[in-house]
Structures are given as C-alpha cells and as structure tokens.
mmCIF file of C-alpha atoms in Angstrom:
data_model
loop_
_atom_site.group_PDB
_atom_site.id
_atom_site.type_symbol
_atom_site.label_atom_id
_atom_site.label_comp_id
_atom_site.label_asym_id
_atom_site.label_seq_id
_atom_site.Cartn_x
_atom_site.Cartn_y
_atom_site.Cartn_z
ATOM 1 C CA UNK A 1 35.666 -132.818 -111.229
ATOM 2 C CA UNK A 2 32.744 -133.720 -113.562
ATOM 3 C CA UNK A 3 32.540 -131.850 -116.660
ATOM 4 C CA UNK A 4 29.476 -129.670 -117.375
ATOM 5 C CA UNK A 5 26.610 -131.523 -118.672
ATOM 6 C CA UNK A 6 25.944 -129.710 -122.007
ATOM 7 C CA UNK A 7 22.715 -131.995 -122.482
ATOM 8 C CA UNK A 8 20.919 -130.116 -119.593
ATOM 9 C CA UNK A 9 22.200 -126.789 -120.934
ATOM 10 C CA UNK A 10 20.537 -127.715 -124.228
ATOM 11 C CA UNK A 11 17.112 -128.857 -122.626
ATOM 12 C CA UNK A 12 16.953 -125.625 -120.596
ATOM 13 C CA UNK A 13 16.534 -123.609 -124.043
ATOM 14 C CA UNK A 14 13.109 -125.487 -124.392
ATOM 15 C CA UNK A 15 13.784 -126.220 -127.910
ATOM 16 C CA UNK A 16 13.694 -129.715 -129.593
ATOM 17 C CA UNK A 17 17.377 -130.981 -129.366
ATOM 18 C CA UNK A 18 18.470 -131.974 -132.887
ATOM 19 C CA UNK A 19 21.367 -134.453 -133.145
ATOM 20 C CA UNK A 20 23.390 -135.820 -136.168
ATOM 21 C CA UNK A 21 23.158 -139.465 -135.065
ATOM 22 C CA UNK A 22 26.142 -141.877 -135.347
ATOM 23 C CA UNK A 23 26.699 -143.706 -138.839
ATOM 24 C CA UNK A 24 29.460 -145.742 -139.690
ATOM 25 C CA UNK A 25 31.247 -144.382 -142.784
ATOM 26 C CA UNK A 26 29.132 -141.197 -142.992
ATOM 27 C CA UNK A 27 29.454 -138.982 -139.726
ATOM 28 C CA UNK A 28 33.069 -137.906 -140.223
ATOM 29 C CA UNK A 29 34.292 -134.395 -139.461
ATOM 30 C CA UNK A 30 33.510 -132.820 -142.717
ATOM 31 C CA UNK A 31 30.020 -133.834 -142.649
ATOM 32 C CA UNK A 32 29.557 -133.002 -139.120
ATOM 33 C CA UNK A 33 30.683 -129.517 -139.821
ATOM 34 C CA UNK A 34 28.244 -129.269 -142.703
ATOM 35 C CA UNK A 35 25.261 -130.297 -140.397
ATOM 36 C CA UNK A 36 26.444 -127.972 -137.746
ATOM 37 C CA UNK A 37 26.309 -125.151 -140.246
ATOM 38 C CA UNK A 38 22.423 -126.214 -140.736
ATOM 39 C CA UNK A 39 21.775 -126.136 -137.064
ATOM 40 C CA UNK A 40 22.634 -129.492 -135.561
ATOM 41 C CA UNK A 41 23.112 -129.053 -131.676
ATOM 42 C CA UNK A 42 24.840 -132.286 -131.064
ATOM 43 C CA UNK A 43 27.324 -134.212 -133.468
ATOM 44 C CA UNK A 44 28.058 -137.877 -132.884
ATOM 45 C CA UNK A 45 31.248 -139.550 -134.305
ATOM 46 C CA UNK A 46 31.408 -142.660 -136.369
ATOM 47 C CA UNK A 47 31.168 -145.824 -134.212
ATOM 48 C CA UNK A 48 34.797 -146.394 -132.540
ATOM 49 C CA UNK A 49 35.799 -149.725 -131.281
ATOM 50 C CA UNK A 50 36.312 -149.805 -127.510
ATOM 51 C CA UNK A 51 38.527 -152.906 -128.029
ATOM 52 C CA UNK A 52 40.743 -151.158 -130.613
ATOM 53 C CA UNK A 53 41.467 -148.339 -128.105
ATOM 54 C CA UNK A 54 42.011 -151.019 -125.493
ATOM 55 C CA UNK A 55 44.915 -152.648 -127.285
ATOM 56 C CA UNK A 56 46.207 -149.410 -128.389
ATOM 57 C CA UNK A 57 47.199 -149.246 -124.677
ATOM 58 C CA UNK A 58 47.856 -152.884 -124.075
ATOM 59 C CA UNK A 59 49.207 -154.394 -127.049
ATOM 60 C CA UNK A 60 52.581 -156.091 -126.336
ATOM 61 C CA UNK A 61 54.324 -154.623 -129.491
ATOM 62 C CA UNK A 62 54.880 -150.745 -129.103
ATOM 63 C CA UNK A 63 54.630 -150.270 -132.801
ATOM 64 C CA UNK A 64 51.381 -152.106 -133.048
ATOM 65 C CA UNK A 65 50.047 -150.051 -130.100
ATOM 66 C CA UNK A 66 50.956 -146.879 -132.062
ATOM 67 C CA UNK A 67 49.378 -148.147 -135.241
ATOM 68 C CA UNK A 68 46.147 -149.090 -133.551
ATOM 69 C CA UNK A 69 45.772 -145.995 -131.611
ATOM 70 C CA UNK A 70 46.833 -143.607 -134.580
ATOM 71 C CA UNK A 71 44.207 -145.248 -136.717
ATOM 72 C CA UNK A 72 41.511 -145.194 -134.272
ATOM 73 C CA UNK A 73 42.252 -141.700 -132.940
ATOM 74 C CA UNK A 74 42.184 -140.222 -136.581
ATOM 75 C CA UNK A 75 38.774 -141.629 -136.925
ATOM 76 C CA UNK A 76 37.636 -139.506 -133.956
ATOM 77 C CA UNK A 77 39.541 -136.331 -135.147
ATOM 78 C CA UNK A 78 37.221 -133.301 -134.634
ATOM 79 C CA UNK A 79 37.405 -129.315 -134.839
ATOM 80 C CA UNK A 80 36.546 -127.864 -131.399
ATOM 81 C CA UNK A 81 35.583 -124.553 -132.804
ATOM 82 C CA UNK A 82 33.275 -126.024 -135.573
ATOM 83 C CA UNK A 83 31.680 -129.117 -133.934
ATOM 84 C CA UNK A 84 30.173 -128.134 -130.786
ATOM 85 C CA UNK A 85 28.819 -130.231 -129.145
ATOM 86 C CA UNK A 86 30.824 -133.344 -130.272
ATOM 87 C CA UNK A 87 30.055 -136.962 -128.824
ATOM 88 C CA UNK A 88 32.344 -139.911 -129.480
ATOM 89 C CA UNK A 89 30.285 -143.114 -129.699
ATOM 90 C CA UNK A 90 31.872 -146.503 -128.535
ATOM 91 C CA UNK A 91 30.773 -150.064 -129.515
ATOM 92 C CA UNK A 92 32.220 -153.267 -127.855
ATOM 93 C CA UNK A 93 31.125 -155.740 -125.398
ATOM 94 C CA UNK A 94 33.991 -156.075 -122.611
ATOM 95 C CA UNK A 95 33.849 -153.671 -119.801
ATOM 96 C CA UNK A 96 37.583 -153.659 -119.451
ATOM 97 C CA UNK A 97 38.188 -152.468 -122.948
ATOM 98 C CA UNK A 98 35.320 -149.568 -122.309
ATOM 99 C CA UNK A 99 37.224 -148.462 -119.205
ATOM 100 C CA UNK A 100 40.217 -148.027 -121.201
ATOM 101 C CA UNK A 101 38.547 -146.261 -124.057
ATOM 102 C CA UNK A 102 36.914 -143.915 -121.814
ATOM 103 C CA UNK A 103 40.249 -142.758 -120.387
ATOM 104 C CA UNK A 104 41.787 -142.626 -123.559
ATOM 105 C CA UNK A 105 38.956 -140.625 -125.061
ATOM 106 C CA UNK A 106 38.631 -138.138 -122.215
ATOM 107 C CA UNK A 107 42.461 -137.523 -122.037
ATOM 108 C CA UNK A 108 43.311 -137.545 -125.817
ATOM 109 C CA UNK A 109 40.114 -136.549 -127.663
ATOM 110 C CA UNK A 110 38.439 -134.450 -125.139
ATOM 111 C CA UNK A 111 35.103 -134.578 -126.640
ATOM 112 C CA UNK A 112 31.879 -133.070 -125.010
ATOM 113 C CA UNK A 113 30.312 -136.599 -124.380
ATOM 114 C CA UNK A 114 30.767 -140.318 -124.572
ATOM 115 C CA UNK A 115 28.207 -142.565 -125.955
ATOM 116 C CA UNK A 116 27.741 -146.169 -125.707
ATOM 117 C CA UNK A 117 26.153 -148.170 -128.854
ATOM 118 C CA UNK A 118 23.567 -150.838 -127.777
ATOM 119 C CA UNK A 119 21.363 -150.503 -130.893
ATOM 120 C CA UNK A 120 23.641 -151.593 -134.104
ATOM 121 C CA UNK A 121 21.893 -154.343 -135.803
ATOM 122 C CA UNK A 122 24.908 -155.142 -138.340
ATOM 123 C CA UNK A 123 26.016 -158.452 -138.275
ATOM 124 C CA UNK A 124 29.807 -158.010 -137.772
ATOM 125 C CA UNK A 125 29.027 -156.012 -134.627
ATOM 126 C CA UNK A 126 26.472 -158.388 -133.180
ATOM 127 C CA UNK A 127 28.949 -161.243 -133.760
ATOM 128 C CA UNK A 128 31.069 -159.572 -131.242
ATOM 129 C CA UNK A 129 28.410 -159.439 -128.651
ATOM 130 C CA UNK A 130 28.369 -155.626 -129.126
ATOM 131 C CA UNK A 131 25.716 -153.159 -130.468
ATOM 132 C CA UNK A 132 22.176 -154.588 -130.311
ATOM 133 C CA UNK A 133 23.369 -157.826 -128.975
ATOM 134 C CA UNK A 134 24.861 -156.287 -125.843
ATOM 135 C CA UNK A 135 21.239 -154.819 -125.218
ATOM 136 C CA UNK A 136 19.980 -158.306 -124.674
ATOM 137 C CA UNK A 137 22.708 -159.053 -121.940
ATOM 138 C CA UNK A 138 21.478 -156.879 -119.089
ATOM 139 C CA UNK A 139 24.237 -157.659 -116.433
ATOM 140 C CA UNK A 140 26.977 -157.011 -119.108
ATOM 141 C CA UNK A 141 25.359 -153.930 -120.458
ATOM 142 C CA UNK A 142 25.259 -152.335 -116.861
ATOM 143 C CA UNK A 143 28.818 -153.351 -116.364
ATOM 144 C CA UNK A 144 29.883 -151.755 -119.614
ATOM 145 C CA UNK A 145 28.084 -148.322 -118.682
ATOM 146 C CA UNK A 146 29.582 -148.270 -115.129
ATOM 147 C CA UNK A 147 33.002 -148.865 -116.648
ATOM 148 C CA UNK A 148 32.559 -145.851 -118.557
ATOM 149 C CA UNK A 149 30.980 -143.696 -115.876
ATOM 150 C CA UNK A 150 34.033 -144.585 -113.655
ATOM 151 C CA UNK A 151 36.469 -143.603 -115.902
ATOM 152 C CA UNK A 152 35.479 -140.215 -117.227
ATOM 153 C CA UNK A 153 34.342 -136.947 -116.015
ATOM 154 C CA UNK A 154 32.299 -136.431 -119.259
ATOM 155 C CA UNK A 155 28.395 -136.716 -119.508
ATOM 156 C CA UNK A 156 27.663 -140.452 -120.758
ATOM 157 C CA UNK A 157 24.853 -141.261 -123.016
ATOM 158 C CA UNK A 158 23.460 -144.378 -124.803
ATOM 159 C CA UNK A 159 21.776 -145.460 -127.917
ATOM 160 C CA UNK A 160 19.311 -148.266 -128.047
ATOM 161 C CA UNK A 161 16.703 -149.879 -129.965
ATOM 162 C CA UNK A 162 12.918 -150.394 -129.280
ATOM 163 C CA UNK A 163 13.630 -153.856 -128.726
ATOM 164 C CA UNK A 164 16.460 -156.705 -129.226
ATOM 165 C CA UNK A 165 15.581 -160.080 -128.806
ATOM 166 C CA UNK A 166 13.252 -160.665 -125.726
ATOM 167 C CA UNK A 167 14.400 -157.484 -124.253
ATOM 168 C CA UNK A 168 12.593 -153.951 -124.900
ATOM 169 C CA UNK A 169 13.747 -150.575 -124.036
ATOM 170 C CA UNK A 170 11.571 -150.395 -120.840
ATOM 171 C CA UNK A 171 12.967 -153.658 -119.549
ATOM 172 C CA UNK A 172 16.494 -152.390 -120.324
ATOM 173 C CA UNK A 173 16.017 -148.919 -119.018
ATOM 174 C CA UNK A 174 14.477 -150.421 -115.693
ATOM 175 C CA UNK A 175 17.878 -152.059 -114.954
ATOM 176 C CA UNK A 176 19.851 -148.691 -115.317
ATOM 177 C CA UNK A 177 17.648 -146.175 -113.798
ATOM 178 C CA UNK A 178 19.829 -145.669 -110.779
ATOM 179 C CA UNK A 179 22.874 -144.742 -113.044
ATOM 180 C CA UNK A 180 23.743 -141.083 -113.785
ATOM 181 C CA UNK A 181 23.204 -141.268 -117.653
ATOM 182 C CA UNK A 182 22.722 -137.928 -119.447
ATOM 183 C CA UNK A 183 21.119 -138.686 -122.519
ATOM 184 C CA UNK A 184 19.197 -141.728 -124.377
ATOM 185 C CA UNK A 185 18.783 -141.860 -128.138
ATOM 186 C CA UNK A 186 16.283 -144.644 -128.959
ATOM 187 C CA UNK A 187 15.626 -146.058 -132.386
ATOM 188 C CA UNK A 188 11.956 -146.666 -132.299
ATOM 189 C CA UNK A 189 12.188 -149.950 -134.311
ATOM 190 C CA UNK A 190 13.158 -153.291 -133.004
ATOM 191 C CA UNK A 191 16.225 -155.034 -134.220
ATOM 192 C CA UNK A 192 14.047 -157.461 -136.312
ATOM 193 C CA UNK A 193 12.527 -154.494 -138.109
ATOM 194 C CA UNK A 194 15.720 -153.153 -138.953
ATOM 195 C CA UNK A 195 14.912 -149.819 -141.085
ATOM 196 C CA UNK A 196 11.509 -150.820 -142.244
ATOM 197 C CA UNK A 197 8.260 -149.923 -140.774
ATOM 198 C CA UNK A 198 7.029 -147.211 -138.466
ATOM 199 C CA UNK A 199 8.978 -146.281 -135.350
ATOM 200 C CA UNK A 200 7.077 -146.951 -131.911
ATOM 201 C CA UNK A 201 6.610 -143.374 -130.716
ATOM 202 C CA UNK A 202 4.361 -144.670 -127.754
ATOM 203 C CA UNK A 203 7.225 -146.809 -126.505
ATOM 204 C CA UNK A 204 9.664 -143.885 -126.934
ATOM 205 C CA UNK A 205 7.092 -141.927 -124.836
ATOM 206 C CA UNK A 206 6.924 -144.446 -121.980
ATOM 207 C CA UNK A 207 10.912 -144.468 -121.539
ATOM 208 C CA UNK A 208 10.291 -141.035 -119.581
ATOM 209 C CA UNK A 209 8.868 -143.290 -116.702
ATOM 210 C CA UNK A 210 12.491 -144.957 -116.516
ATOM 211 C CA UNK A 211 14.888 -142.270 -117.627
ATOM 212 C CA UNK A 212 15.403 -138.874 -116.219
ATOM 213 C CA UNK A 213 17.961 -137.694 -118.804
ATOM 214 C CA UNK A 214 17.374 -136.140 -122.226
ATOM 215 C CA UNK A 215 15.595 -138.322 -124.507
ATOM 216 C CA UNK A 216 16.007 -138.304 -128.270
ATOM 217 C CA UNK A 217 13.833 -140.034 -130.632
ATOM 218 C CA UNK A 218 15.482 -141.737 -133.749
ATOM 219 C CA UNK A 219 14.297 -143.880 -136.850
ATOM 220 C CA UNK A 220 12.265 -142.911 -139.884
ATOM 221 C CA UNK A 221 12.780 -139.028 -139.766
ATOM 222 C CA UNK A 222 13.280 -138.361 -143.498
ATOM 223 C CA UNK A 223 11.461 -134.734 -143.859
ATOM 224 C CA UNK A 224 9.907 -132.078 -142.004
ATOM 225 C CA UNK A 225 6.321 -133.625 -141.669
ATOM 226 C CA UNK A 226 7.980 -136.828 -140.400
ATOM 227 C CA UNK A 227 10.165 -135.094 -137.887
ATOM 228 C CA UNK A 228 6.936 -133.051 -136.514
ATOM 229 C CA UNK A 229 4.856 -136.288 -136.308
ATOM 230 C CA UNK A 230 7.474 -138.178 -134.388
ATOM 231 C CA UNK A 231 8.312 -135.208 -132.001
ATOM 232 C CA UNK A 232 4.602 -134.888 -131.280
ATOM 233 C CA UNK A 233 3.953 -138.626 -130.711
ATOM 234 C CA UNK A 234 7.147 -139.657 -128.683
ATOM 235 C CA UNK A 235 7.026 -136.333 -126.515
ATOM 236 C CA UNK A 236 10.971 -136.639 -126.672
ATOM 237 C CA UNK A 237 13.049 -133.731 -126.073
ATOM 238 C CA UNK A 238 14.500 -133.844 -129.563
ATOM 239 C CA UNK A 239 15.497 -135.916 -132.412
ATOM 240 C CA UNK A 240 18.468 -137.896 -133.719
ATOM 241 C CA UNK A 241 18.678 -137.500 -137.331
ATOM 242 C CA UNK A 242 20.364 -140.572 -139.398
ATOM 243 C CA UNK A 243 19.679 -141.854 -142.922
ATOM 244 C CA UNK A 244 17.132 -139.077 -143.585
ATOM 245 C CA UNK A 245 19.895 -136.330 -143.373
ATOM 246 C CA UNK A 246 22.033 -137.941 -145.948
ATOM 247 C CA UNK A 247 22.271 -135.805 -149.124
ATOM 248 C CA UNK A 248 20.195 -133.114 -147.367
ATOM 249 C CA UNK A 249 21.806 -131.674 -144.123
ATOM 250 C CA UNK A 250 19.536 -128.797 -144.448
ATOM 251 C CA UNK A 251 16.779 -130.912 -142.854
ATOM 252 C CA UNK A 252 18.100 -129.736 -139.569
ATOM 253 C CA UNK A 253 17.372 -126.179 -140.766
ATOM 254 C CA UNK A 254 13.796 -127.044 -141.819
ATOM 255 C CA UNK A 255 13.107 -128.525 -138.431
ATOM 256 C CA UNK A 256 14.549 -125.540 -136.458
ATOM 257 C CA UNK A 257 12.676 -122.940 -138.602
ATOM 258 C CA UNK A 258 9.462 -125.219 -138.884
ATOM 259 C CA UNK A 259 9.557 -124.476 -142.741
ATOM 260 C CA UNK A 260 10.546 -126.699 -145.715
ATOM 261 C CA UNK A 261 13.550 -125.679 -147.876
ATOM 262 C CA UNK A 262 13.499 -126.190 -151.569
ATOM 263 C CA UNK A 263 17.109 -126.046 -152.553
ATOM 264 C CA UNK A 264 17.838 -125.406 -156.227
ATOM 265 C CA UNK A 265 19.950 -128.008 -158.249
ATOM 266 C CA UNK A 266 22.692 -125.456 -158.564
ATOM 267 C CA UNK A 267 22.655 -124.903 -154.686
ATOM 268 C CA UNK A 268 22.662 -128.811 -154.002
ATOM 269 C CA UNK A 269 25.701 -129.142 -156.326
ATOM 270 C CA UNK A 270 27.456 -126.311 -154.624
ATOM 271 C CA UNK A 271 26.845 -127.843 -151.282
ATOM 272 C CA UNK A 272 27.971 -131.160 -152.629
ATOM 273 C CA UNK A 273 31.255 -129.763 -153.834
ATOM 274 C CA UNK A 274 31.800 -127.661 -150.452
ATOM 275 C CA UNK A 275 31.746 -130.810 -148.411
ATOM 276 C CA UNK A 276 34.160 -132.443 -150.950
ATOM 277 C CA UNK A 277 36.459 -129.404 -150.428
ATOM 278 C CA UNK A 278 36.140 -129.787 -146.703
ATOM 279 C CA UNK A 279 36.845 -133.566 -146.904
ATOM 280 C CA UNK A 280 40.029 -133.188 -148.747
ATOM 281 C CA UNK A 281 41.142 -130.228 -146.638
ATOM 282 C CA UNK A 282 40.832 -132.470 -143.451
ATOM 283 C CA UNK A 283 42.070 -135.785 -144.743
ATOM 284 C CA UNK A 284 44.340 -134.750 -147.610
ATOM 285 C CA UNK A 285 44.136 -135.465 -151.373
ATOM 286 C CA UNK A 286 42.508 -138.712 -152.439
ATOM 287 C CA UNK A 287 39.935 -138.507 -149.357
ATOM 288 C CA UNK A 288 37.363 -137.690 -151.885
ATOM 289 C CA UNK A 289 37.228 -141.448 -152.718
ATOM 290 C CA UNK A 290 35.685 -141.917 -149.078
ATOM 291 C CA UNK A 291 33.022 -139.563 -150.147
ATOM 292 C CA UNK A 292 31.616 -141.320 -152.977
ATOM 293 C CA UNK A 293 28.681 -142.728 -150.882
ATOM 294 C CA UNK A 294 27.817 -138.914 -149.759
ATOM 295 C CA UNK A 295 27.877 -137.786 -153.302
ATOM 296 C CA UNK A 296 25.318 -140.217 -154.514
ATOM 297 C CA UNK A 297 22.771 -139.344 -151.605
ATOM 298 C CA UNK A 298 23.106 -135.652 -152.691
ATOM 299 C CA UNK A 299 22.017 -136.182 -156.366
ATOM 300 C CA UNK A 300 19.551 -138.927 -155.544
ATOM 301 C CA UNK A 301 16.514 -136.687 -156.438
ATOM 302 C CA UNK A 302 18.001 -134.654 -159.094
ATOM 303 C CA UNK A 303 17.213 -134.944 -162.904
ATOM 304 C CA UNK A 304 19.227 -137.649 -164.525
ATOM 305 C CA UNK A 305 20.451 -139.105 -161.313
ATOM 306 C CA UNK A 306 21.209 -142.503 -162.440
ATOM 307 C CA UNK A 307 23.795 -141.222 -164.953
ATOM 308 C CA UNK A 308 25.238 -138.814 -162.604
ATOM 309 C CA UNK A 309 25.672 -141.653 -160.043
ATOM 310 C CA UNK A 310 27.523 -143.827 -162.353
ATOM 311 C CA UNK A 311 30.041 -140.921 -162.802
ATOM 312 C CA UNK A 312 30.294 -140.011 -159.115
ATOM 313 C CA UNK A 313 31.006 -143.396 -157.867
ATOM 314 C CA UNK A 314 34.159 -143.170 -159.986
ATOM 315 C CA UNK A 315 35.229 -139.917 -158.909
ATOM 316 C CA UNK A 316 38.943 -139.826 -157.690
ATOM 317 C CA UNK A 317 39.673 -136.103 -157.107
ATOM 318 C CA UNK A 318 38.160 -132.595 -156.673
ATOM 319 C CA UNK A 319 38.956 -131.910 -160.403
ATOM 320 C CA UNK A 320 37.206 -135.054 -161.394
ATOM 321 C CA UNK A 321 34.161 -133.789 -159.260
ATOM 322 C CA UNK A 322 34.138 -130.459 -160.711
ATOM 323 C CA UNK A 323 34.382 -131.633 -164.100
ATOM 324 C CA UNK A 324 31.360 -133.870 -163.800
ATOM 325 C CA UNK A 325 29.349 -131.409 -162.192
ATOM 326 C CA UNK A 326 30.252 -128.765 -165.042
ATOM 327 C CA UNK A 327 29.327 -131.334 -167.764
ATOM 328 C CA UNK A 328 26.076 -132.357 -165.910
ATOM 329 C CA UNK A 329 25.050 -128.519 -165.464
ATOM 330 C CA UNK A 330 25.088 -128.047 -169.343
ATOM 331 C CA UNK A 331 22.385 -130.765 -169.798
ATOM 332 C CA UNK A 332 19.799 -129.585 -167.574
#
C-alpha cells in the first residue's frame, strides 16, 4: 500500500515548504534536529550510496555484507520523533543497485521519502556516472527512477541542476513527466557554474510546465532577502537551503517569520555547543571531531573569527570546546 504523500500535505498548508537540502558531511542527525527546531519542514540525509547498499545484500562474504550495511545504515540513522519529515537521498548509476537500495531503506530505515541525486557536481561522484553525470544520460536516469518507484511505497523525489552538459532541466523533466514523482528540488545553476553566479529562477519557474509535484528552488539562498527574491522569481512551492544554512540554522525561522534575526555572540556560541552535545549524544565520544567543519561555520562572522577557527579545527572533545568558548568570551 502506498504511504501517504507528505509533500502534498505540506503543500496544502499554502506556506513555503522549507527543506534542509542534502550535503555530504553536514546533514547528519544532530544538524537535522537543530534545523528542525528552527522550522525546517523537510530534512534530507547525507548522500548514501545505492551501490554500497546493493553490496550489503549481495556481497559473497557474509561479514563483508554486514560491515557494508552497518556503515551505510549508521549514516542514515534518524530520530523519528525529532526529524519529521525525513528523506533519504541516494546516489549511484545502476538501476539494479537502486532497486535493492530502495527495498533496504524502505524496510530497515523507514524514512518519510526517498530522493535520487542527479545534481552532485563532485568529481568522484561524476566518475561513477552518478550525480549530475547521470542527469545527462536520459534513458539510464529514467531506469533508475523506475527502479526506485517499483521497489518502495514511499514518495520519491529527485534533485537536479539547471543544466548538465547539453541537457537542461526542462529537457530532463520532459522525459519523466509520466512518472509519479512527488517532489523536485532544482539547483538553479548549471554544473559548469558550480556554486557561483545567480540561480536561473526563470528556468525554475518553467519547470512547472513539465512537473506536477512539489517544486523547491535551491542554490544561492544565503539570507532572508535572497530567499524572498528566489521564492518570488521562481514561483516555487518552497526552498531547499544548503550552504547558506551552515552556521546559521535560524535562517529557517527568519524565512518562516519573514523577519531577520540578530543572534548575539553568546547565543551563537550556546547554539554551537548545543549541537556538539547532541552530536556526542548520538554518535558517542570523539564524534565532535566530525563536527569541526560545522564549528568554523558558526564563528565565521564573529569578532576574532580567524584565531577562533584555528582552535576549533583542533578540538577533540566537548571539554576542549567548552574551554575554547570560555576563553574566547573573556576576550570580547
């Protein structure tokens, strides 16, 4: 039986749908929970490999299967009460792998939805024929989507770029408009643009002609005025916030309330420490090392940020972090 399409439920509220977009190394459970508290409607996992999940079921050696599965599923851990609505994003290029991954995720993770990545421009992903490279291969892209749709009862969404190679978003969507996809997140820049330049809001607006589900605009959303501008120009159903949310998860609340928030230095540091505590609670002692990249984003605009960053990239424990914060507060 198909699971309820939460995307439609959110759209019925007639408010912009705000999503924490998937970011490798950043959108883990601790950060997702922080973003949820600030008003994120939808939370995406970090990118998970469909191929890794496939081999967790099909590797010949049983111990290898368990090792692969444990590592991948640990990446996708989520708190059902505190991370609603949660979407697992998959990357890869083999339809058979996606079919297996969809079955495993549906059975063992039980998220609210599954997303397929067609937009990642990172070279190690592209070399696998995955991410934005898969967007250029229209027959294979369709086969991948069909494989997921046929092996889950969860709503399926896709994330794409404005253009990859010679294939733009409109060409891509034309070949898929008969498939029951629930949502589309479109990064308004081409693969060649990377993260530079203005997103093409006019192109995002035109996708409505070829896509009947929920449409989220993504790319270049770094503050409230930017979010308002992109929402108005793209006429999307909502926004997917990515790099602009790093170190300032309260941007979700700013957009919800249509009002800028000026967080004090003390409150910023308090929030940063709270995320570190949550990270350690979820992943155990030593997990704060993974958080270093988040910490430097939090202090980016604080007085004396350069010196503070030098200390934060070396932090190894909560007590280290507490000491650094305490010493810093005596200097401002």
